[in-house]
Short mmCIF file of C-alpha atoms and ligand atoms in Angstrom, two decimals:
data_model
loop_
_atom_site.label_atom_id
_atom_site.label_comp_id
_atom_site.label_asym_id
_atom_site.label_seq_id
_atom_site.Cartn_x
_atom_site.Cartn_y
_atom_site.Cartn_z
CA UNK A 1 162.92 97.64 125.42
CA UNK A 2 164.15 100.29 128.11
CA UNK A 3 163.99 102.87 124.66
CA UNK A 4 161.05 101.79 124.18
CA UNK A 5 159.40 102.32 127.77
CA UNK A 6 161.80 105.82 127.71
CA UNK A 7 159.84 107.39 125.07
CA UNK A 8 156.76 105.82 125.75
CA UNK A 9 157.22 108.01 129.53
CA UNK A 10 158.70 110.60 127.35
CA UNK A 11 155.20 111.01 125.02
CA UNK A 12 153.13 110.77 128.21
CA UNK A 13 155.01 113.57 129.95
CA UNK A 14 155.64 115.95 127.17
CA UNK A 15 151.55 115.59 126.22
CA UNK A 16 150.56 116.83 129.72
CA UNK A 17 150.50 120.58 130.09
CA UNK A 18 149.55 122.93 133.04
CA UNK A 19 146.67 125.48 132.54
CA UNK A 20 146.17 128.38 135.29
CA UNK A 21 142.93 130.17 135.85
CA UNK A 22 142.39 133.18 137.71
CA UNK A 23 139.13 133.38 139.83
CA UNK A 24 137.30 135.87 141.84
CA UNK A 25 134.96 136.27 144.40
CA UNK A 26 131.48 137.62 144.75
CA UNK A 27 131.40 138.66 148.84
CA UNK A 28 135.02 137.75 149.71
CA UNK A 29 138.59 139.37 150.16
CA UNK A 30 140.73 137.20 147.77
CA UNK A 31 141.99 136.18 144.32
CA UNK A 32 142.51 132.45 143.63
CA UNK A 33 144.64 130.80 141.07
CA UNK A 34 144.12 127.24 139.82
CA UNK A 35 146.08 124.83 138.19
CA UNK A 36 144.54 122.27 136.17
CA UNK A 37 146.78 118.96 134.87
CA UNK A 38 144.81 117.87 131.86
CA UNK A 39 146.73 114.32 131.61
CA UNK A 40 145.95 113.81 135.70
CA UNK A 41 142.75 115.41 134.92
CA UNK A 42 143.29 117.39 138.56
CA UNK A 43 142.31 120.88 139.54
CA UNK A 44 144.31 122.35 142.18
CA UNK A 45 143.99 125.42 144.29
CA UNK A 46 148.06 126.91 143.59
CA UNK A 47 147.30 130.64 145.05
CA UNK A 48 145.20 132.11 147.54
CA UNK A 49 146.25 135.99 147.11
CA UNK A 50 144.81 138.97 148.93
CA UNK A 51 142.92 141.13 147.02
CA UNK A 52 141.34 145.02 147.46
CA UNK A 53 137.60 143.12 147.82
CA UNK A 54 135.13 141.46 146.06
CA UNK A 55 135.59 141.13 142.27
CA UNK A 56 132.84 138.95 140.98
CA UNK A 57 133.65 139.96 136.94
CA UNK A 58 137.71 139.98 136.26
CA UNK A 59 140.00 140.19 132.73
CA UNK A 60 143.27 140.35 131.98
CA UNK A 61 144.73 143.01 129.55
CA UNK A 62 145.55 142.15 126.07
CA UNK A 63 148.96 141.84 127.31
CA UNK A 64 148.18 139.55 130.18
CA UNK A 65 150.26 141.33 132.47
CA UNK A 66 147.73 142.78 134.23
CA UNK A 67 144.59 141.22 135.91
CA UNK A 68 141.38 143.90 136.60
CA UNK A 69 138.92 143.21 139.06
CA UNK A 70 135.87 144.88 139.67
CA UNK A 71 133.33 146.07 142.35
CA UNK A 72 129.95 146.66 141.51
CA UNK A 73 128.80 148.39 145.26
CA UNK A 74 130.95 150.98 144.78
CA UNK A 75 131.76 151.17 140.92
CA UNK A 76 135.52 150.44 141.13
CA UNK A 77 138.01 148.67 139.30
CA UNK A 78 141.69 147.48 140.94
CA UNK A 79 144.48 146.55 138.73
CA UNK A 80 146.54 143.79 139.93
CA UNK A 81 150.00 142.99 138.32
CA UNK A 82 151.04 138.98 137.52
CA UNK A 83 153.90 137.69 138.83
CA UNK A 84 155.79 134.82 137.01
CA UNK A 85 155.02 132.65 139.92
CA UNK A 86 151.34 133.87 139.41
CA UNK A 87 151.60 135.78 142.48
CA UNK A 88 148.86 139.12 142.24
CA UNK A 89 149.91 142.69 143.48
CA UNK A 90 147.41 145.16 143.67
CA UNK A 91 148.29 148.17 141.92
CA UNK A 92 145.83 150.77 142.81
CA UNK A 93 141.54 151.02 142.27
CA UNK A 94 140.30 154.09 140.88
CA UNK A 95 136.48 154.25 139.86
CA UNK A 96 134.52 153.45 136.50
CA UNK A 97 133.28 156.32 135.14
CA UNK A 98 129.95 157.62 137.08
CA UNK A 99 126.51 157.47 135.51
CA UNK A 100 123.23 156.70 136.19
CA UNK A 101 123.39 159.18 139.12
CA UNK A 102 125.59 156.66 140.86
CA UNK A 103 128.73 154.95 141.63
CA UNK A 104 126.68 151.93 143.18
CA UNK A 105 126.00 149.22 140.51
CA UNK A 106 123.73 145.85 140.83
CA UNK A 107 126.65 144.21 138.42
CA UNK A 108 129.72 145.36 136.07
CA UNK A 109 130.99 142.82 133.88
CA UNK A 110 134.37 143.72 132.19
CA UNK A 111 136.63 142.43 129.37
CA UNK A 112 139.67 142.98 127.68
CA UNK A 113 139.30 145.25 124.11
CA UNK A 114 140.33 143.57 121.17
CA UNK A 115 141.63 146.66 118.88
CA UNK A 116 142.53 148.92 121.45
CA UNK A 117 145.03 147.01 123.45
CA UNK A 118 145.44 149.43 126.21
CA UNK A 119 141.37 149.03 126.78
CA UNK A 120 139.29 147.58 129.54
CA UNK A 121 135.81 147.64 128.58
CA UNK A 122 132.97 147.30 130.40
CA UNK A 123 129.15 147.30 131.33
CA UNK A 124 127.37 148.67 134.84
CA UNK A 125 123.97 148.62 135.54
CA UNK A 126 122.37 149.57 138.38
CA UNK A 127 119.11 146.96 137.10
CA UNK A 128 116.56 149.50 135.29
CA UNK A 129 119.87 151.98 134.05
CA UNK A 130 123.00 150.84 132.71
CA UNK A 131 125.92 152.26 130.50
CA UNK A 132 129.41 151.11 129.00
CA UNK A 133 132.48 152.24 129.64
CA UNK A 134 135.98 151.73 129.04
CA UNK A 135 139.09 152.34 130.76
CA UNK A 136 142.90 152.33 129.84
CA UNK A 137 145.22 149.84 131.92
CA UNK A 138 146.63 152.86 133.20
CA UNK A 139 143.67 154.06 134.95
CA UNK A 140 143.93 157.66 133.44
CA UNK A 141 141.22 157.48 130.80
CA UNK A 142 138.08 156.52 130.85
CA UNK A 143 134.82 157.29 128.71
CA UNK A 144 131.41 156.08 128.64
CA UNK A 145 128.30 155.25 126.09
CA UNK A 146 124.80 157.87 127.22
CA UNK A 147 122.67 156.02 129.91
CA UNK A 148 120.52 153.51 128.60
CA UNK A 149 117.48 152.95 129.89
CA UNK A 150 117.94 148.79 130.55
CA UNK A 151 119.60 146.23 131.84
CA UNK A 152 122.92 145.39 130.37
CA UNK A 153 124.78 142.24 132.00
CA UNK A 154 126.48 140.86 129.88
CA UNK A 155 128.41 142.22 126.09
CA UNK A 156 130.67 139.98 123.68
CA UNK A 157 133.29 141.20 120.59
CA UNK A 158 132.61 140.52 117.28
CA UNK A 159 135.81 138.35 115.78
CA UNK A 160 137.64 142.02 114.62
CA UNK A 161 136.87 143.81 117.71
CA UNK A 162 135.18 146.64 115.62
CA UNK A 163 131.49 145.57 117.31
CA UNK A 164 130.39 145.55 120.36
CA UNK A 165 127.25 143.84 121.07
CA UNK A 166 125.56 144.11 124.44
CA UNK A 167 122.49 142.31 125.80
CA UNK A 168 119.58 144.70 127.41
CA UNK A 169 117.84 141.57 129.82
CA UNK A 170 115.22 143.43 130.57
CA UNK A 171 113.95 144.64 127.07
CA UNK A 172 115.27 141.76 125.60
CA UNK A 173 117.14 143.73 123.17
CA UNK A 174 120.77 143.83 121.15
CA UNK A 175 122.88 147.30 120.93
CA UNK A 176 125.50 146.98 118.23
CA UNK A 177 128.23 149.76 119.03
CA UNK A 178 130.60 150.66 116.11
CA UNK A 179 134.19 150.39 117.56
CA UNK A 180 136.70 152.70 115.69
CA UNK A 181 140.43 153.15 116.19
CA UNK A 182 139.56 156.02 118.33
CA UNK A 183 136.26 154.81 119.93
CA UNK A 184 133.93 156.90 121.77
CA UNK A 185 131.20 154.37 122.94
CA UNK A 186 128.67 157.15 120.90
CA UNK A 187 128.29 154.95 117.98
CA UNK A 188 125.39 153.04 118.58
CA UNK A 189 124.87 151.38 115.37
CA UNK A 190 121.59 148.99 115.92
CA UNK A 191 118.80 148.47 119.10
CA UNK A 192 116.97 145.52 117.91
CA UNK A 193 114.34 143.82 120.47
CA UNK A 194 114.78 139.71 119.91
CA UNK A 195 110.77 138.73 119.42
CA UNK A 196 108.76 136.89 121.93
CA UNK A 197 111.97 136.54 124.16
CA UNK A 198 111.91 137.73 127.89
CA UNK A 199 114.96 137.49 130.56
CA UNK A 200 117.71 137.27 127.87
CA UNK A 201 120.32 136.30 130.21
CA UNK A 202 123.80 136.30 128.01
CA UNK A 203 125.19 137.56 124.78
CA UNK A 204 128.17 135.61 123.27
CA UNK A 205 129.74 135.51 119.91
CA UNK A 206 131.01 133.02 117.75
CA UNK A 207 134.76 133.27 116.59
CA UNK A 208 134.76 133.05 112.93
CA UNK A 209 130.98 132.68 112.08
CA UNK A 210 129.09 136.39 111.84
CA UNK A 211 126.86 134.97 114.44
CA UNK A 212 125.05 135.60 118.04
CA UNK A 213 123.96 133.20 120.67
CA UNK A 214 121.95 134.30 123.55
CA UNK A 215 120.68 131.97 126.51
CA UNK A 216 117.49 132.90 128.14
CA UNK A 217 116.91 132.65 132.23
CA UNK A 218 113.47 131.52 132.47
CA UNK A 219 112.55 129.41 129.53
CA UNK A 220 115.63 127.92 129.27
CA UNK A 221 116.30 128.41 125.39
CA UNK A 222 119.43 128.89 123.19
CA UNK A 223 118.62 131.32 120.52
CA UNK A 224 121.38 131.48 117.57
CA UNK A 225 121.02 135.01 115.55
CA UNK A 226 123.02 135.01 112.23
CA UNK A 227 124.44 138.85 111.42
CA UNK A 228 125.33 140.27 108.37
CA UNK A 229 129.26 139.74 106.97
CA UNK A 230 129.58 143.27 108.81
CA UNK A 231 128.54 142.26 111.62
CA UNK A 232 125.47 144.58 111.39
CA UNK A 233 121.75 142.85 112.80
CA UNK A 234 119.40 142.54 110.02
CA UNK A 235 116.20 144.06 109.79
CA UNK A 236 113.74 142.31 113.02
CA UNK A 237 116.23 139.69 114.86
CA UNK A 238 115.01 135.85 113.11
CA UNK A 239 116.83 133.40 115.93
CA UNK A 240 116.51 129.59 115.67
CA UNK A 241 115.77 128.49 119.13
CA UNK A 242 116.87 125.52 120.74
CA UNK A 243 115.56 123.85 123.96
CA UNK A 244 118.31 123.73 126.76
CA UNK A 245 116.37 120.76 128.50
CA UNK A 246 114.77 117.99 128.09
CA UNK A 247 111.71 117.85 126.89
CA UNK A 248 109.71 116.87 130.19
CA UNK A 249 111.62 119.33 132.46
CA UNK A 250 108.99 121.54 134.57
CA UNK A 251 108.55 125.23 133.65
CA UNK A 252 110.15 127.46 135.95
CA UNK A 253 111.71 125.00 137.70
CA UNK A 254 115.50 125.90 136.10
CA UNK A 255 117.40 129.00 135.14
CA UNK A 256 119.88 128.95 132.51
CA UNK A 257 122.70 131.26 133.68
CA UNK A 258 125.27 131.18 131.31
CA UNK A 259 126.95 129.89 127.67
CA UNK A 260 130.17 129.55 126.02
CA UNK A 261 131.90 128.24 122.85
CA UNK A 262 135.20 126.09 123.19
CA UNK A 263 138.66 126.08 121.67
CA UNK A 264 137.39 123.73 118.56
CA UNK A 265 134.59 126.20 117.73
CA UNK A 266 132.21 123.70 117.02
CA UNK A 267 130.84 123.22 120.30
CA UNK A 268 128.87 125.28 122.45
CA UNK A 269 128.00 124.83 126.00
CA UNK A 270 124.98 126.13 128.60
CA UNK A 271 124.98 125.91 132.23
CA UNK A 272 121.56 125.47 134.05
CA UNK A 273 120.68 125.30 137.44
CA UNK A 274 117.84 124.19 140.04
CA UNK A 275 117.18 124.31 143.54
CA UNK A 276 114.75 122.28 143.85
CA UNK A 277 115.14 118.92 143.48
CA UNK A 278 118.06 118.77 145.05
CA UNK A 279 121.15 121.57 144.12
CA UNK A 280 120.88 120.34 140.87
CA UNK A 281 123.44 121.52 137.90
CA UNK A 282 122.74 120.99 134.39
CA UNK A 283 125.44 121.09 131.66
CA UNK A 284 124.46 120.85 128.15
CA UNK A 285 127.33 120.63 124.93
CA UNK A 286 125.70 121.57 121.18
CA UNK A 287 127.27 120.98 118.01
CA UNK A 288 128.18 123.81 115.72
CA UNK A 289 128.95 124.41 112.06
CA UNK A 290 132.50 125.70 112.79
CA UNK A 291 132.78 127.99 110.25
CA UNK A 292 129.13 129.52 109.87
CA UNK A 293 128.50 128.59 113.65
CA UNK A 294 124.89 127.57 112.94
CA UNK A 295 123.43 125.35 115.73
CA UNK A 296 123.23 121.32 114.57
CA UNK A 297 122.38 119.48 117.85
CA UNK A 298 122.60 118.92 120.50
CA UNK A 299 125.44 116.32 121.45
CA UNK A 300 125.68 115.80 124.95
CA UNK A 301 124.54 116.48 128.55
CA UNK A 302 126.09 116.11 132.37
CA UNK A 303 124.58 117.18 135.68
CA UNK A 304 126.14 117.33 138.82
CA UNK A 305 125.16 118.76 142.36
CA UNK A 306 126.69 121.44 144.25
CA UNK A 307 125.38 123.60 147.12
CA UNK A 308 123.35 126.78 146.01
CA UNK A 309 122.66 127.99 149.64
CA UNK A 310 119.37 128.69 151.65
CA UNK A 311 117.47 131.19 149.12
CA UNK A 312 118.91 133.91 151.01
CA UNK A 313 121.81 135.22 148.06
CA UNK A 314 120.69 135.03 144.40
CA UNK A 315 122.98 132.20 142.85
CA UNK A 316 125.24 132.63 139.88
CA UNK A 317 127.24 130.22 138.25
CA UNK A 318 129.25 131.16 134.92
CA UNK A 319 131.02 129.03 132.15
CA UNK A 320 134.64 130.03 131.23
CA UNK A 321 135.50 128.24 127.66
CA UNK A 322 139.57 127.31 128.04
CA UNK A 323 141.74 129.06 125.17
CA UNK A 324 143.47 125.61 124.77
CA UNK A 325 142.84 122.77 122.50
CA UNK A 326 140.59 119.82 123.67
CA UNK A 327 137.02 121.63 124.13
CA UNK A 328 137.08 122.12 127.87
CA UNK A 329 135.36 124.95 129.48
CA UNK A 330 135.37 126.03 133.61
CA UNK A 331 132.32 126.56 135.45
CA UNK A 332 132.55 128.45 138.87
CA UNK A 333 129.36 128.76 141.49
CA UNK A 334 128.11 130.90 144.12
CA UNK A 335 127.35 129.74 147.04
CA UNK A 336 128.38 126.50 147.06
CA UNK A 337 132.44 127.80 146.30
CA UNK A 338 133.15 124.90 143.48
CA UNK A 339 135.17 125.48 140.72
CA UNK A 340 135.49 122.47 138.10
CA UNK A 341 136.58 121.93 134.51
CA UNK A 342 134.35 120.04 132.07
CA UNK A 343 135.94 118.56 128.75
CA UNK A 344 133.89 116.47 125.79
CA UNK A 345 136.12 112.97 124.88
CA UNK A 346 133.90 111.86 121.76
CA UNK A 347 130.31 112.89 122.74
CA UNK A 348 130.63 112.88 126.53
CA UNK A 349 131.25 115.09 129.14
CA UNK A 350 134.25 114.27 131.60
CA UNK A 351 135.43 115.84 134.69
CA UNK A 352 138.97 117.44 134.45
CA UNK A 353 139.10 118.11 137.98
CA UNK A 354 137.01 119.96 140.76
CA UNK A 355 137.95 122.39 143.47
CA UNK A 356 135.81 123.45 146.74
CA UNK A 357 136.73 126.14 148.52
CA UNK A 358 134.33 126.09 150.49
CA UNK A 359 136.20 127.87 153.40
CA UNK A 360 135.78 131.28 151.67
CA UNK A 361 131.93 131.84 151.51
CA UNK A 362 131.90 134.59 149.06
CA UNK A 363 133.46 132.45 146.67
CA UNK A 364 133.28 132.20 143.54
CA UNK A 365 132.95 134.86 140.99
CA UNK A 366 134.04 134.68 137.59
CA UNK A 367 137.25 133.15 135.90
CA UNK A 368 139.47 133.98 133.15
CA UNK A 369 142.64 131.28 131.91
CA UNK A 370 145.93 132.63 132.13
CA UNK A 371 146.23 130.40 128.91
C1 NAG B 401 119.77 161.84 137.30
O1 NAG B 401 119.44 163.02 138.02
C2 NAG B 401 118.88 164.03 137.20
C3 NAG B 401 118.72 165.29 138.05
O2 NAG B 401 118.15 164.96 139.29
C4 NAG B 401 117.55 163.54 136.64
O3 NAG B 401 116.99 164.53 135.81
C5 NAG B 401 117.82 162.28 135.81
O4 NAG B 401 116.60 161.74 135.36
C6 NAG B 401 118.53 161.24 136.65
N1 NAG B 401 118.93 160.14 135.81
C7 NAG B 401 118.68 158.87 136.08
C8 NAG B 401 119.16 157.88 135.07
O5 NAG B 401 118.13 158.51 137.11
C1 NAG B 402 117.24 128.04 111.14
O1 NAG B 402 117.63 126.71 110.90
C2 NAG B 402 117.22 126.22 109.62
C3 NAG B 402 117.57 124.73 109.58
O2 NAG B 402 118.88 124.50 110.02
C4 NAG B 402 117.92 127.02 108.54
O3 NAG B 402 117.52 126.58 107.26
C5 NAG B 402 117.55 128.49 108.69
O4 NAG B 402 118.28 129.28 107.78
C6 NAG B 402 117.87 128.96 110.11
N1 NAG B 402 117.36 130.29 110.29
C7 NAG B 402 118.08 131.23 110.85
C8 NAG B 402 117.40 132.52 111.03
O5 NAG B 402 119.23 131.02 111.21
C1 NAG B 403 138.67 129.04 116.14
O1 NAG B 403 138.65 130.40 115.79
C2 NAG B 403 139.84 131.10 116.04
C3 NAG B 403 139.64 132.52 115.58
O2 NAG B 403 139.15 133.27 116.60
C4 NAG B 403 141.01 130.49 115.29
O3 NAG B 403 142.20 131.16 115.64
C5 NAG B 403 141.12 129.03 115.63
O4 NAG B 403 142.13 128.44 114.86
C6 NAG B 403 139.79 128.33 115.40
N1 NAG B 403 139.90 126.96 115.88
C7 NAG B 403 139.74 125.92 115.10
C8 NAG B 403 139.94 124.58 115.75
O5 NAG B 403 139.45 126.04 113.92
C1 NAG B 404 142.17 132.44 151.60
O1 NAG B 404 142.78 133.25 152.56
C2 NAG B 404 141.90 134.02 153.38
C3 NAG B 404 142.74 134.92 154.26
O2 NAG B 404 143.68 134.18 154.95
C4 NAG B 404 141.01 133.08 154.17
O3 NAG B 404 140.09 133.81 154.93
C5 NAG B 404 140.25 132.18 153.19
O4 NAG B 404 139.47 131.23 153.89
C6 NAG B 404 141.22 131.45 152.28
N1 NAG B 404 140.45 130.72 151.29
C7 NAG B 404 140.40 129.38 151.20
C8 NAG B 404 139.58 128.79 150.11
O5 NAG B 404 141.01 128.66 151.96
#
């Protein structure tokens, strides 16, 4: 019996495992880490660390040894080491390469390369004038793509690395860059406008599937974009579009800010938003083909309410799928300071835990899992 009962404690204990994600701030001075307990289902602020400002987009290197962080008013990135006891040192900030006739962006969103290890890559745009860049962990390199006349928020890696896609939100449009083993960011490969679609809000791809999924602000739509096996766009973009909401939901009255595939590959999730009624969150899980990664249906829905302040700041909330097994993503918000971890158990979703930090007002930016 008391064998028994050991390994019974034994299974429960070994089963429960500690994930750590990184987040950052949109107008404040630090760099949290949290630690989520997926059998306790808790979320736990384990760091508050000091940080050289703001950094609303961060990534760690390939490596993970190294956490970036960057600035958008004045067009720099800082380079924080990780400690084993997830303690951050900041390294040093140098600036992203300057175009547009600035070093003052609107947004830079950054992520980690996927061929060239020692890469950072990244978009800035100042709203009507954008470019990509990249930069080595060691600061000393950088390049850039020519100015594009746009609005590029938001890129994603095709499954080799060897294509980068980036979203243009205010034509609407894809920009499929070749990526070689020595890139250049010159290779611009395909600009293909996505019909009758207008505030295109973010570009992801799916892992194994040659496939696109954009999410649109305004009309609140998922649009799934099959590519070629090369990754290549074919002729005028032909996307399936799926309604985020339900059917009866006001025009206008929510923006979708923000989608993300989970560890199984088979589901993908969208994160709306309203002010009016009430602070109102909307999280939405679809069902994929997991190897072509066509859209099937849509499987389940959650909404939740958080503070999203007094109209004064523009909101932003992001999803951040986990890298771990059990289809959980993260979803961070600004204002309001929540951070929160959303998992599917059969066709619902469950809260894995919530944190409010709503001392720091500038909180939170995006997130990235340590693993
Ligand atoms: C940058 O400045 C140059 C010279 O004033 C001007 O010709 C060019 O159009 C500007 N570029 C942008 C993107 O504003
Ligand atoms: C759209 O979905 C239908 C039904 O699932 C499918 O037959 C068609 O190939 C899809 N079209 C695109 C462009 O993915
Ligand atoms: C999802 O795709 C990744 C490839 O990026 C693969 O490593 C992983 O095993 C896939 N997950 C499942 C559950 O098939
Ligand atoms: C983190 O620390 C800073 C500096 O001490 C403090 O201003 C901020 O309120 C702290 N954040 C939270 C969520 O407690």
């Amino acid at each position: 019996m008391l064998a028994l009962l050991l390994v019974a404690l034994f299974a429960k204990w070994s089963a429960a495992a500690l994930h750590h994600l990184f987040v950052g701030t949109v107008d404040g001075g630090s760099l949290y880490v949290l630690e989520m307990d997926d059998m306790e289902r808790t979320l736990t602020v384990l760091r508050n660390e000091t940080a050289a400002g703001a950094s609303p987009s961060i990534a760690f290197d390939r490596s993970k040894l190294f956490l970036f962080g960057t600035r958008p008013s004045d067009g720099t990135i800082s380079r924080y080491s990780v400690g084993p006891d997830f303690s951050l040192k900041h390294e040093g900030t140098g600036q992203i390469p300057e175009s547009c006739n600035t070093t003052a962006f609107k947004s830079i969103k950054i992520s980690s390369a996927i061929r060239n290890p020692n890469l950072i890559y990244g978009s800035a745009t100042t709203g009507t004038c954008s470019t990509l860049f990249s930069i080595s962990i060691t600061g000393y390199y950088t390049q850039r793509s020519n100015e594009i006349a746009g609005d590029i928020r938001s890129f994603a890696w095709s499954p080799d690395g060897r294509h980068l896609h980036a979203l243009d939100s205010e034509s609407s449009s894809l920009l499929n860059f070749g990526i070689a083993d020595e890139p250049d960011l010159k290779d611009l490969l395909d600009t293909k406008a996505i019909k009758d679609t207008k505030a295109a809000r973010q570009v992801i791809t799916h892992p194994v599937g040659h496939r696109i999924y954009v999410v649109t602000r305004d009309t609140n739509e998922l649009l799934d974009i099959p590519l070629l096996n090369n990754d290549r766009i074919d002729g005028p973009i032909a996307a399936n579009r799926s309604a985020i909401l339900v059917k009866d939901t006001p025009a206008g009255q929510y923006v979708t800010t923000s989608v993300a595939i989970s560890s199984s590959n088979a589901t993908l999730w969208t994160l709306s938003h309203t002010a009016s009624p009430e602070n109102t969150f909307m999280v939405t899980a679809f069902l994929l083909d997991a190897k072509t990664g066509a859209v099937q249906r849509r499987i389940a829905r959650a909404s939740f309410r958080n503070y999203l302040g007094d109209g004064t700041q523009q909101p932003t909330s992001v999803l951040i799928p986990a890298p771990f097994d059990g289809d959980m993503v993260a979803l961070t918000t600004f204002p309001g300071a929540m951070v929160a971890v959303l998992g599917l158990v059969g066709e619902s979703i469950k809260s894995f835990g919530r944190a409010m930090l709503a001392q720091d007002e500038g909180c939170c930016g995006e997130g990235v899992w340590l693993k």
